[in-house]
Short mmCIF file of C-alpha atoms in Angstrom, two decimals:
data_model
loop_
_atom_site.label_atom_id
_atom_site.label_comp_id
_atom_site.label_asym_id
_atom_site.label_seq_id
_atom_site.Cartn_x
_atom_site.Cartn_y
_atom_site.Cartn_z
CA UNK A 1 105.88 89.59 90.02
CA UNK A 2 106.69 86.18 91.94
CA UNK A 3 109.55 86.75 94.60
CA UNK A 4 111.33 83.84 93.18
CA UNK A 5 110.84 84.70 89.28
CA UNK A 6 113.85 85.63 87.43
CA UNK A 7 116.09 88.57 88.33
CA UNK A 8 115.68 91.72 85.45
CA UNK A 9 118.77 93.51 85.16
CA UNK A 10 116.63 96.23 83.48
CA UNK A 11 113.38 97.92 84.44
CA UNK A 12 112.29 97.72 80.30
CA UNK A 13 112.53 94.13 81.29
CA UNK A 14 110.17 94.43 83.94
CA UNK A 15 107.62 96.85 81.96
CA UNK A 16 107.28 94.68 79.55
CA UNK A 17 106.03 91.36 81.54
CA UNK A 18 103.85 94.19 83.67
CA UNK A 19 102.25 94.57 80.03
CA UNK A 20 101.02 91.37 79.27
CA UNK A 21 99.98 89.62 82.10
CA UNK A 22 96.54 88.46 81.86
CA UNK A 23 95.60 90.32 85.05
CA UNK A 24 97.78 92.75 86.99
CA UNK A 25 97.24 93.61 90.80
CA UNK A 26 99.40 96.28 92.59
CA UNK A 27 99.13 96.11 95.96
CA UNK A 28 99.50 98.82 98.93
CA UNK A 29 100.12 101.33 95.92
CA UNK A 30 101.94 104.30 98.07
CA UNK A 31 102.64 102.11 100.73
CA UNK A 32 106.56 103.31 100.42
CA UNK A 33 107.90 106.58 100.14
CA UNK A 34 109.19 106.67 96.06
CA UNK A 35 112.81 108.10 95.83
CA UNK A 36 111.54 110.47 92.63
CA UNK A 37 108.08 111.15 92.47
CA UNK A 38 109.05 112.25 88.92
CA UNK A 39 110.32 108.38 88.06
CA UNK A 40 107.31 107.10 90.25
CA UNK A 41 104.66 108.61 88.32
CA UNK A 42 106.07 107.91 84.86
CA UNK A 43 106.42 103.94 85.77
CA UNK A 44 102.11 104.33 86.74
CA UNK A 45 101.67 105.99 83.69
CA UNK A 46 102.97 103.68 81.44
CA UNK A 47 101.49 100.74 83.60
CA UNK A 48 98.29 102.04 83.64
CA UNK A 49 98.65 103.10 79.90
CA UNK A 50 99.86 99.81 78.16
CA UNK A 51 96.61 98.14 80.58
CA UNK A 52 94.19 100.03 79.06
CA UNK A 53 96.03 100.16 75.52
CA UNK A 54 95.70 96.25 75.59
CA UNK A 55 92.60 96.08 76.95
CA UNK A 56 93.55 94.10 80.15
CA UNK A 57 92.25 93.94 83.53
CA UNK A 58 94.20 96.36 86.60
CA UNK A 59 93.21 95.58 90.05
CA UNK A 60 94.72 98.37 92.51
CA UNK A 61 94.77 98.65 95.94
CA UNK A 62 95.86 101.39 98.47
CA UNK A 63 95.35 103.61 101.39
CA UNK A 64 95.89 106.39 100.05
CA UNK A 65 92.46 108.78 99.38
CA UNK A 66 92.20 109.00 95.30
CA UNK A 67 92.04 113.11 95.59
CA UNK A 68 93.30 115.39 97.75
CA UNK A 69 96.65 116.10 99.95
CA UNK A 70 98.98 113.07 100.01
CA UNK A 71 96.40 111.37 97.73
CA UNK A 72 97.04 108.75 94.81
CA UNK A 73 96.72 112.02 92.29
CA UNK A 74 99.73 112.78 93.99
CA UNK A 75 102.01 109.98 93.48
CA UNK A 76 100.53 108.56 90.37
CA UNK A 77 99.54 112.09 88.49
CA UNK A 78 96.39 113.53 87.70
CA UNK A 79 96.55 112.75 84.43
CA UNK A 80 97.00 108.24 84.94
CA UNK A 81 94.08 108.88 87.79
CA UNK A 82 91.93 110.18 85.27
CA UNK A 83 92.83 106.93 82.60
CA UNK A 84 92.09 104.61 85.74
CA UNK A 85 88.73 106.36 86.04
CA UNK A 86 88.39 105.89 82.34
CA UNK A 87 89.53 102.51 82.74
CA UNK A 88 86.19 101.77 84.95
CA UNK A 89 84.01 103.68 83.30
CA UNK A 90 82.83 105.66 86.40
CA UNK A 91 82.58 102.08 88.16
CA UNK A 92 85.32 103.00 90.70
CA UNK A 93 85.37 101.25 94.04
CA UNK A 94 86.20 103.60 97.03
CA UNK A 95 86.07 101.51 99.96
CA UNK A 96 86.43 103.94 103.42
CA UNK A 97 87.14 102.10 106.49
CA UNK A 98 89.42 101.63 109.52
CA UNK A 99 92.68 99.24 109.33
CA UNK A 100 91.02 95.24 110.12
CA UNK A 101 94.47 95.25 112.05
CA UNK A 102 94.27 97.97 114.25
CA UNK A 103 91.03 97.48 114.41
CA UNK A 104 91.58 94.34 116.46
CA UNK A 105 94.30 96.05 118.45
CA UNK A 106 96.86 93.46 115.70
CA UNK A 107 98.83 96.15 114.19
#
């Protein structure tokens, strides 16, 4: 959501434009350490859920490995991995490379 959009005083509030944008992209997904992973992988659940409920585009970008130890299974749940995978139809990007900022000594 735009940094100068209106305020929600409740998270519903915030849910509910997540579910009807035309196209959603969540950036550096795990970039921050989530205060509850409980609360943390409900909220990707019902994003990822109400996307592919409405048939609507999710762009999703992270560091994180999809599998594994400290992995996006981890912080989103198995089970909303598995939708996004059935949300590409096996068409998954996995892009493996070093950081363009260190890489040029910017980070």
């Amino acid at each position: 959501l735009p940094e100068d959009g209106p305020r929600h005083e409740r998270e519903e509030d915030v849910y509910k434009e997540l579910k009807g944008v035309p196209l959603l992209m969540l950036d550096d997904v795990g970039k921050e350490q989530p205060r509850s992973y409980r609360f943390t992988q409900e909220m990707y659940w019902f994003i990822v859920d109400e996307r592919v409920k409405a048939g609507l585009p999710l762009v999703l970008n992270s560091r994180l490995p999809l599998t594994g130890q400290n992995s996006l299974e981890d912080l989103m749940g198995k089970d909303t991995v598995d939708r996004l995978y059935g949300m590409c139809r096996g068409d998954l990007v996995e892009i493996e490379a070093q950081s363009y900022r260190r890489q040029k000594g910017l980070a």
